[in-house]
CSV table of C-alpha atoms in Angstrom, one decimal:
chain,number,residue,atom,x,y,z
A,14,MET,CA,26.1,-16.7,18.8
A,15,PRO,CA,29.3,-18.1,18.1
A,16,PRO,CA,32.3,-15.2,18.5
A,17,ASP,CA,33.3,-16.1,14.9
A,18,GLN,CA,29.9,-15.4,13.6
A,19,HIS,CA,29.6,-11.7,15.6
A,20,GLY,CA,33.0,-10.9,14.0
A,21,THR,CA,31.8,-11.8,10.2
A,22,ARG,CA,28.7,-9.9,11.4
A,23,ALA,CA,30.7,-6.8,12.3
A,24,GLN,CA,33.0,-7.2,9.4
A,25,GLN,CA,29.8,-7.1,6.8
A,26,ARG,CA,28.4,-4.1,8.3
A,27,GLU,CA,31.6,-2.2,8.1
A,28,ARG,CA,31.9,-3.4,4.3
A,29,THR,CA,28.6,-2.4,4.0
A,30,ARG,CA,29.3,1.3,5.6
A,31,GLN,CA,32.5,1.6,3.8
A,32,THR,CA,30.7,0.8,0.4
A,33,LEU,CA,27.9,3.3,1.4
A,34,LEU,CA,30.3,6.0,1.8
A,35,ARG,CA,32.5,5.3,-1.2
A,36,GLU,CA,29.8,5.4,-3.4
A,37,GLY,CA,28.2,8.4,-1.6
A,38,ARG,CA,31.1,10.2,-2.1
A,39,ARG,CA,31.2,9.3,-6.1
A,40,LEU,CA,27.5,10.7,-6.5
A,41,PHE,CA,28.1,13.7,-4.5
A,42,ALA,CA,31.1,14.6,-6.3
A,43,GLU,CA,29.9,13.8,-9.6
A,44,VAL,CA,26.7,15.4,-9.3
A,45,GLY,CA,26.3,17.1,-6.0
A,46,TYR,CA,24.4,16.9,-3.0
A,47,GLY,CA,21.1,18.2,-4.2
A,48,ALA,CA,20.9,15.9,-7.4
A,49,VAL,CA,21.0,12.4,-5.8
A,50,SER,CA,18.7,10.9,-4.2
A,51,LEU,CA,19.0,8.0,-1.5
A,52,ALA,CA,17.5,5.1,-4.0
A,53,GLU,CA,20.3,6.3,-6.5
A,54,ILE,CA,22.7,6.0,-3.6
A,55,VAL,CA,21.6,2.5,-2.6
A,56,ALA,CA,21.1,1.3,-6.0
A,57,ALA,CA,25.1,2.2,-6.6
A,58,ALA,CA,26.0,0.4,-3.1
A,59,GLY,CA,24.1,-2.5,-4.1
A,60,VAL,CA,22.2,-2.6,-0.4
A,61,THR,CA,18.8,-1.9,0.5
A,62,LYS,CA,17.3,1.5,2.0
A,63,GLY,CA,17.1,-0.4,5.7
A,64,ALA,CA,20.9,-1.1,5.5
A,65,LEU,CA,21.4,2.9,4.7
A,66,TYR,CA,19.5,3.9,8.0
A,67,HIS,CA,21.2,1.1,9.9
A,68,HIS,CA,24.4,3.4,9.9
A,69,PHE,CA,23.0,6.8,8.3
A,70,ASP,CA,19.7,8.3,9.4
A,71,SER,CA,19.7,10.4,6.6
A,72,LYS,CA,21.3,11.6,3.3
A,73,THR,CA,22.6,14.5,5.5
A,74,ALA,CA,24.1,12.2,7.5
A,75,LEU,CA,25.4,10.0,5.1
A,76,PHE,CA,27.2,13.2,3.3
A,77,ARG,CA,28.5,14.6,6.8
A,78,ALA,CA,30.5,11.2,7.3
A,79,VAL,CA,31.8,11.8,3.6
A,80,LEU,CA,32.8,15.2,4.1
A,81,ARG,CA,34.4,14.3,7.5
A,82,ASP,CA,36.3,11.3,5.6
A,83,LEU,CA,37.5,14.1,2.9
A,84,GLN,CA,38.2,16.9,5.4
A,85,GLN,CA,40.7,14.2,7.4
A,86,GLU,CA,42.6,13.1,3.9
A,87,VAL,CA,43.4,16.5,3.3
A,88,GLY,CA,44.5,17.2,6.4
A,89,GLU,CA,47.0,13.9,6.2
A,90,ARG,CA,48.4,15.3,3.1
A,91,VAL,CA,48.6,18.3,4.8
A,92,MET,CA,50.2,16.8,7.9
A,93,GLU,CA,52.7,14.7,5.6
A,94,ALA,CA,53.7,17.6,3.4
A,95,ALA,CA,54.7,19.5,6.6
A,96,GLY,CA,56.0,16.5,8.6
A,97,ALA,CA,58.6,15.9,5.5
A,98,ARG,CA,60.2,19.5,6.4
A,99,ASP,CA,62.7,19.7,9.4
A,100,ASP,CA,62.2,23.7,10.2
A,101,SER,CA,58.9,25.1,11.9
A,102,TRP,CA,58.7,27.8,8.7
A,103,ASP,CA,59.2,24.9,6.0
A,104,GLN,CA,56.5,23.0,7.4
A,105,LEU,CA,54.0,26.0,7.5
A,106,VAL,CA,54.8,26.7,4.2
A,107,ALA,CA,54.7,22.9,3.1
A,108,GLY,CA,51.4,22.5,4.7
A,109,CYS,CA,49.6,25.4,3.8
A,110,GLN,CA,50.9,24.9,-0.4
A,111,GLU,CA,49.7,21.1,-0.2
A,112,PHE,CA,46.1,22.4,1.2
A,113,ILE,CA,45.7,24.3,-2.0
A,114,THR,CA,47.1,21.6,-4.1
A,115,ALA,CA,44.8,18.8,-2.5
A,116,THR,CA,41.4,21.2,-2.7
A,117,THR,CA,42.0,21.3,-6.5
A,118,ALA,CA,40.6,17.3,-6.8
A,119,PRO,CA,37.3,18.1,-8.2
A,120,ASP,CA,35.4,15.6,-5.6
A,121,THR,CA,36.9,17.6,-2.5
A,122,GLN,CA,36.2,20.9,-4.3
A,123,ARG,CA,32.5,20.2,-4.6
A,124,ILE,CA,32.3,18.0,-1.4
A,125,MET,CA,34.2,20.0,1.2
A,126,LEU,CA,34.2,23.5,-0.2
A,127,VAL,CA,31.0,24.1,-2.3
A,128,ASP,CA,28.1,21.5,-1.0
A,129,GLY,CA,29.8,21.2,2.7
A,130,PRO,CA,28.9,24.6,3.8
A,131,ALA,CA,25.7,24.7,2.1
A,132,VAL,CA,24.2,21.4,3.2
A,133,LEU,CA,25.2,21.4,6.7
A,134,GLY,CA,25.2,25.3,7.5
A,135,TRP,CA,28.1,28.1,7.5
A,136,THR,CA,28.3,26.9,11.4
A,137,GLU,CA,28.7,23.4,11.2
A,138,TRP,CA,30.9,23.4,8.1
A,139,ARG,CA,33.1,25.9,10.3
A,140,GLU,CA,33.6,23.6,13.2
A,141,MET,CA,34.1,20.7,11.1
A,142,ASP,CA,37.0,22.8,9.1
A,143,GLU,CA,38.1,23.7,12.6
A,144,ALA,CA,38.2,20.2,13.9
A,145,SER,CA,40.6,19.0,10.8
A,146,SER,CA,43.1,21.3,8.9
A,147,ALA,CA,42.1,24.8,10.9
A,148,ARG,CA,43.4,23.3,14.2
A,149,HIS,CA,46.6,22.1,12.5
A,150,LEU,CA,47.3,25.6,10.9
A,151,LYS,CA,46.9,27.5,14.6
A,152,GLU,CA,49.4,24.9,16.0
A,153,ALA,CA,51.8,25.8,13.2
A,154,LEU,CA,51.1,29.3,13.5
A,155,THR,CA,51.6,29.3,17.6
A,156,THR,CA,54.5,27.3,17.2
A,157,LEU,CA,56.1,30.0,14.8
A,158,VAL,CA,55.1,32.8,17.3
A,159,GLU,CA,57.0,31.3,20.0
A,160,GLU,CA,60.0,30.7,18.3
A,161,GLY,CA,60.1,34.5,17.0
A,162,VAL,CA,59.8,33.5,13.4
A,163,ILE,CA,56.5,35.4,13.4
A,164,ALA,CA,55.7,38.7,15.1
A,165,ALA,CA,53.9,38.2,18.7
A,166,GLN,CA,50.3,38.6,18.4
A,167,PRO,CA,47.0,36.9,19.1
A,168,VAL,CA,46.8,33.3,16.9
A,169,ALA,CA,43.4,33.3,16.4
A,170,PRO,CA,42.4,36.1,14.1
A,171,LEU,CA,45.6,35.5,12.2
A,172,ALA,CA,44.8,31.2,11.5
A,173,HIS,CA,41.3,32.6,10.6
A,174,LEU,CA,42.5,34.8,8.0
A,175,LEU,CA,44.8,32.7,6.4
A,176,SER,CA,42.1,29.9,6.4
A,177,GLY,CA,39.6,31.8,4.9
A,178,ALA,CA,42.0,33.2,2.4
A,179,MET,CA,43.3,29.6,1.5
A,180,ASN,CA,39.4,28.2,1.1
A,181,GLU,CA,38.3,31.6,-0.9
A,182,ALA,CA,41.7,30.3,-3.2
A,183,ALA,CA,40.5,26.8,-3.5
A,184,LEU,CA,36.8,27.8,-4.5
A,185,TRP,CA,38.3,30.1,-7.0
A,186,LEU,CA,40.6,27.6,-8.5
A,187,ALA,CA,37.6,25.3,-8.2
A,188,THR,CA,35.8,27.5,-11.3
A,189,SER,CA,39.0,28.6,-12.8
A,190,GLY,CA,39.6,27.2,-16.3
A,191,ASP,CA,43.0,28.1,-16.3
A,192,PRO,CA,45.8,25.7,-15.6
A,193,ALA,CA,48.1,28.0,-14.9
A,194,ASP,CA,46.3,29.6,-12.0
A,195,LEU,CA,46.9,26.9,-9.6
A,196,ALA,CA,50.9,27.9,-10.0
A,197,ASP,CA,49.8,31.4,-9.7
A,198,THR,CA,47.9,31.1,-6.6
A,199,ARG,CA,50.8,29.1,-4.8
A,200,ALA,CA,52.8,31.8,-5.8
A,201,ALA,CA,50.8,34.4,-4.4
A,202,LEU,CA,50.3,32.2,-1.2
A,203,GLY,CA,53.9,32.1,-0.7
A,204,ARG,CA,54.3,35.7,-0.7
A,205,LEU,CA,51.4,36.3,1.4
A,206,LEU,CA,52.9,33.8,4.0
A,207,ASP,CA,56.6,35.5,3.5
A,208,ALA,CA,55.2,39.0,4.5
A,209,LEU,CA,54.5,37.4,8.2
A,210,ARG,CA,58.2,36.7,8.8
A,211,VAL,CA,59.9,38.8,11.0
A,212,GLY,CA,63.0,40.3,9.3
């Protein structure tokens, strides 16, 4: 096969994969994992079931890939918000606040926080969370402990406590009907973080 044809086929396969991810994400966000069939996904993507199975061996595998992409997007938003600050403490606060804001998007709430643990199981979901935003949180806390901004202590339990609090807040915001709750949650998070500072 000529090299240009090989490249064209690879590009077509990648386009198909991206279409499946996009349509899968849209459907999972709109109606939830349990209510979406493979037939609906392939119809929305305009491909055959064979094309789907070429990329993903099951609906769960597609969901896992969608969730991984979404977690990466949230992680990038958190890192961008943190990276816009010079001071280590301000980076932590900005990153945590951005996490709360980013997870208020309805597709993020349903896929990442509601269906994610239910579909993949708590253990796998936590491992994926650890590999994305939780890792950045640990790194930020480690830096602040080393700088003496936060009292010397084991970082792992602190990171899990903060991560759990933020995930729970995001889940609560998902069911809240009051637009003021986001601002109140961000303010409460700011006070919680402030309590960690030495002095």
